[in-house]
Amino acid sequence: MVSNCWDEPMGKFLRDVLIVTSNKDHLGMFVCFLSLFQGSHDELNAQVMQGSNDLQQGCLAVVLSSVKESGGCMIVVSNEKVLDEGLYSRLWCTWEVFCATQDGVKILIHPLTGTEAHLFGTAGKLKFQPELGRCGNPALAVTEDEKRIRHAIGNCAGWDVIRRVLLKVSQYTTQVGRVDVAEDVKIGPKGIKLLLDAVATDNIP
């Protein structure tokens, strides 16, 4: 499963996914915007909630259960467009990572986008406040998804726990750490070449 925000250039996103999956051709992968039918509000809601009013019984829970059963993992992919505020300013990304930890699903931070700024923004992890995160455009009204996530967090953990969990799992925020992640993922020869090419010439649109 890939945890990402919806604001990255498509070419770079696909490159980043291929880097960490190039030696796993036989496995499936869940990418939200590719796996869920992007239809009307009601159609999306029916898929996300799976007929339940409880977010913890919805689509994410089903996917994480399958990922765990198959021995898979969650790959966290950030991008340069969220460097100011960080990936975890997006409540869905925060909620996905928290749920993965509760389900015992291994979490891997992408080796190219695992810096502190990529995850927590330029203010850094010491000033990170997950309760300030939003769903969708922060200039607009609170969405139904945001209300559900905030309600679920209030019922099951609280913001202090969420913050500690994110800081713990997002430990690879140095160049050395990102190299360790690349080794842990076992990205294979094709992935290593993609990784090196990306570092050398980052000209993908």
Tab-separated table of C-alpha atoms in Angstrom:
chain	number	residue	atom	x	y	z
A	1	MET	CA	0.000	0.000	0.000
A	2	VAL	CA	1.200	3.511	-0.841
A	3	SER	CA	0.455	6.446	1.473
A	4	ASN	CA	0.799	9.726	-0.400
A	5	CYS	CA	-0.844	13.100	-0.876
A	6	TRP	CA	-2.581	13.954	-4.158
A	7	ASP	CA	-0.426	16.900	-5.067
A	8	GLU	CA	2.652	15.367	-6.679
A	9	PRO	CA	3.609	15.375	-10.387
A	10	MET	CA	2.465	12.048	-11.809
A	11	GLY	CA	5.785	11.222	-13.455
A	12	LYS	CA	7.760	11.598	-10.237
A	13	PHE	CA	5.173	9.683	-8.240
A	14	LEU	CA	5.315	6.697	-10.617
A	15	ARG	CA	9.113	6.819	-10.578
A	16	ASP	CA	9.150	6.790	-6.788
A	17	VAL	CA	6.755	3.843	-6.648
A	18	LEU	CA	8.789	1.889	-9.205
A	19	ILE	CA	11.998	2.451	-7.249
A	20	VAL	CA	10.719	0.479	-4.276
A	21	THR	CA	8.679	-2.129	-6.148
A	22	SER	CA	10.822	-2.983	-9.175
A	23	ASN	CA	11.759	-6.428	-7.825
A	24	LYS	CA	8.210	-7.351	-6.816
A	25	ASP	CA	6.459	-7.762	-10.154
A	26	HIS	CA	4.218	-10.535	-8.822
A	27	LEU	CA	2.686	-8.429	-6.033
A	28	GLY	CA	-0.299	-6.112	-6.141
A	29	MET	CA	-0.377	-2.580	-4.795
A	30	PHE	CA	-3.084	-0.298	-3.449
A	31	VAL	CA	-2.804	3.348	-4.538
A	32	CYS	CA	-5.904	5.216	-3.414
A	33	PHE	CA	-6.527	7.429	-6.436
A	34	LEU	CA	-5.906	4.520	-8.833
A	35	SER	CA	-7.751	1.847	-6.846
A	36	LEU	CA	-10.922	3.729	-5.907
A	37	PHE	CA	-13.361	4.794	-8.597
A	38	GLN	CA	-13.188	8.605	-8.711
A	39	GLY	CA	-16.886	9.179	-9.194
A	40	SER	CA	-19.473	11.298	-7.406
A	41	HIS	CA	-19.339	12.226	-3.726
A	42	ASP	CA	-21.798	9.426	-2.875
A	43	GLU	CA	-19.876	6.848	-4.917
A	44	LEU	CA	-16.586	7.744	-3.252
A	45	ASN	CA	-18.165	7.772	0.182
A	46	ALA	CA	-19.670	4.317	-0.359
A	47	GLN	CA	-16.226	2.921	-1.186
A	48	VAL	CA	-14.354	4.681	1.615
A	49	MET	CA	-16.867	3.849	4.360
A	50	GLN	CA	-17.819	0.341	3.137
A	51	GLY	CA	-21.389	0.776	4.374
A	52	SER	CA	-20.345	1.643	7.930
A	53	ASN	CA	-20.529	4.885	9.882
A	54	ASP	CA	-17.299	3.920	11.649
A	55	LEU	CA	-14.165	5.034	9.785
A	56	GLN	CA	-12.216	2.211	11.442
A	57	GLN	CA	-14.414	-0.294	9.593
A	58	GLY	CA	-14.019	1.369	6.209
A	59	CYS	CA	-11.903	0.858	3.104
A	60	LEU	CA	-8.569	1.564	4.812
A	61	ALA	CA	-9.208	-1.131	7.403
A	62	VAL	CA	-10.002	-3.668	4.673
A	63	VAL	CA	-6.878	-2.782	2.699
A	64	LEU	CA	-4.565	-2.875	5.734
A	65	SER	CA	-5.967	-6.254	6.746
A	66	SER	CA	-5.132	-7.606	3.288
A	67	VAL	CA	-1.665	-6.019	3.359
A	68	LYS	CA	-0.903	-7.606	6.720
A	69	GLU	CA	-2.238	-11.013	5.660
A	70	SER	CA	-0.032	-11.009	2.554
A	71	GLY	CA	3.080	-9.873	4.444
A	72	GLY	CA	3.126	-6.521	2.670
A	73	CYS	CA	3.941	-3.046	3.901
A	74	MET	CA	2.938	0.606	3.696
A	75	ILE	CA	5.269	2.810	1.644
A	76	VAL	CA	5.140	6.497	2.574
A	77	VAL	CA	5.817	8.734	-0.441
A	78	SER	CA	6.058	12.494	0.046
A	79	ASN	CA	7.049	15.086	-2.580
A	80	GLU	CA	8.580	18.524	-3.041
A	81	LYS	CA	5.214	20.287	-3.249
A	82	VAL	CA	4.545	19.721	0.452
A	83	LEU	CA	7.982	20.702	1.793
A	84	ASP	CA	6.660	23.824	3.516
A	85	GLU	CA	3.969	22.086	5.550
A	86	GLY	CA	5.064	18.429	5.285
A	87	LEU	CA	3.180	15.285	4.258
A	88	TYR	CA	1.662	14.879	7.717
A	89	SER	CA	-0.165	18.180	7.398
A	90	ARG	CA	-2.583	15.994	5.400
A	91	LEU	CA	-4.883	14.264	7.888
A	92	TRP	CA	-5.483	11.243	5.671
A	93	CYS	CA	-1.723	10.528	5.595
A	94	THR	CA	-1.556	10.880	9.377
A	95	TRP	CA	-4.511	8.551	9.831
A	96	GLU	CA	-3.177	5.950	7.386
A	97	VAL	CA	0.179	5.675	9.139
A	98	PHE	CA	-1.408	5.513	12.578
A	99	CYS	CA	-3.804	2.743	11.493
A	100	ALA	CA	-0.940	0.794	9.919
A	101	THR	CA	0.986	0.849	13.199
A	102	GLN	CA	-2.075	-0.336	15.100
A	103	ASP	CA	-2.522	-3.224	12.659
A	104	GLY	CA	1.148	-4.229	12.839
A	105	VAL	CA	1.844	-3.358	9.195
A	106	LYS	CA	5.474	-2.508	8.434
A	107	ILE	CA	6.018	1.094	7.369
A	108	LEU	CA	8.760	2.153	4.972
A	109	ILE	CA	9.665	5.794	4.374
A	110	HIS	CA	10.648	6.374	0.756
A	111	PRO	CA	14.430	6.858	0.385
A	112	LEU	CA	14.048	9.951	-1.825
A	113	THR	CA	11.383	11.745	0.203
A	114	GLY	CA	12.136	10.827	3.784
A	115	THR	CA	13.657	14.076	4.999
A	116	GLU	CA	12.280	15.877	8.016
A	117	ALA	CA	10.907	18.637	5.780
A	118	HIS	CA	9.202	16.133	3.465
A	119	LEU	CA	7.347	14.613	6.410
A	120	PHE	CA	6.929	17.418	8.943
A	121	GLY	CA	7.526	20.616	6.976
A	122	THR	CA	10.200	23.275	7.244
A	123	ALA	CA	9.275	23.976	10.877
A	124	GLY	CA	10.578	20.490	11.718
A	125	LYS	CA	9.301	17.595	13.791
A	126	LEU	CA	9.833	19.308	17.147
A	127	LYS	CA	7.105	21.822	16.264
A	128	PHE	CA	4.876	19.299	14.530
A	129	GLN	CA	1.204	19.485	15.595
A	130	PRO	CA	-0.901	16.797	13.889
A	131	GLU	CA	-4.139	18.373	15.139
A	132	LEU	CA	-3.513	21.264	12.713
A	133	GLY	CA	-3.686	18.886	9.738
A	134	ARG	CA	-6.479	19.177	7.197
A	135	CYS	CA	-8.217	17.176	4.485
A	136	GLY	CA	-8.327	18.875	1.118
A	137	ASN	CA	-7.855	22.592	0.595
A	138	PRO	CA	-7.237	24.219	4.014
A	139	ALA	CA	-8.830	27.437	2.751
A	140	LEU	CA	-12.174	25.667	2.351
A	141	ALA	CA	-14.674	24.358	4.881
A	142	VAL	CA	-14.020	21.206	6.870
A	143	THR	CA	-14.877	18.100	4.823
A	144	GLU	CA	-16.813	15.018	5.930
A	145	ASP	CA	-13.584	12.994	5.790
A	146	GLU	CA	-11.866	15.429	8.130
A	147	LYS	CA	-14.749	15.298	10.597
A	148	ARG	CA	-14.644	11.490	10.572
A	149	ILE	CA	-10.879	11.329	11.091
A	150	ARG	CA	-10.957	13.849	13.928
A	151	HIS	CA	-13.807	11.951	15.571
A	152	ALA	CA	-11.984	8.622	15.209
A	153	ILE	CA	-8.748	10.020	16.659
A	154	GLY	CA	-10.624	11.512	19.577
A	155	ASN	CA	-12.266	8.152	20.288
A	156	CYS	CA	-9.291	5.839	19.885
A	157	ALA	CA	-6.053	7.613	20.710
A	158	GLY	CA	-5.899	11.374	21.033
A	159	TRP	CA	-3.508	13.794	19.360
A	160	ASP	CA	-0.575	13.260	21.749
A	161	VAL	CA	-0.522	9.560	20.885
A	162	ILE	CA	-0.811	10.327	17.164
A	163	ARG	CA	2.160	12.681	17.386
A	164	ARG	CA	4.342	10.140	19.231
A	165	VAL	CA	3.460	7.401	16.746
A	166	LEU	CA	4.342	9.549	13.729
A	167	LEU	CA	7.641	10.645	15.251
A	168	LYS	CA	8.534	7.044	16.055
A	169	VAL	CA	7.777	5.532	12.656
A	170	SER	CA	9.235	8.476	10.739
A	171	GLN	CA	12.713	7.982	12.135
A	172	TYR	CA	14.518	7.950	8.776
A	173	THR	CA	14.978	11.704	8.435
A	174	THR	CA	18.691	11.776	7.622
A	175	GLN	CA	20.632	10.791	4.525
A	176	VAL	CA	22.096	7.814	6.399
A	177	GLY	CA	18.634	6.749	7.478
A	178	ARG	CA	17.280	6.961	3.947
A	179	VAL	CA	20.103	4.738	2.728
A	180	ASP	CA	19.129	2.244	5.430
A	181	VAL	CA	15.554	2.336	4.189
A	182	ALA	CA	16.679	1.687	0.628
A	183	GLU	CA	18.536	-1.391	1.852
A	184	ASP	CA	15.588	-2.561	3.934
A	185	VAL	CA	13.226	-2.342	0.977
A	186	LYS	CA	15.523	-4.610	-1.073
A	187	ILE	CA	14.739	-2.588	-4.139
A	188	GLY	CA	16.716	-4.749	-6.544
A	189	PRO	CA	18.953	-3.829	-9.515
A	190	LYS	CA	16.254	-2.003	-11.493
A	191	GLY	CA	15.217	-0.008	-8.461
A	192	ILE	CA	18.790	0.898	-7.590
A	193	LYS	CA	19.343	2.177	-11.138
A	194	LEU	CA	16.159	4.249	-10.956
A	195	LEU	CA	17.226	5.612	-7.590
A	196	LEU	CA	20.680	6.593	-8.822
A	197	ASP	CA	19.276	8.106	-12.012
A	198	ALA	CA	16.770	10.123	-9.988
A	199	VAL	CA	19.480	11.522	-7.740
A	200	ALA	CA	21.770	12.320	-10.684
A	201	THR	CA	19.221	13.947	-13.009
A	202	ASP	CA	15.909	14.874	-11.461
A	203	ASN	CA	14.211	16.031	-14.635
A	204	ILE	CA	11.046	13.988	-14.630
A	205	PRO	CA	7.935	16.199	-15.140
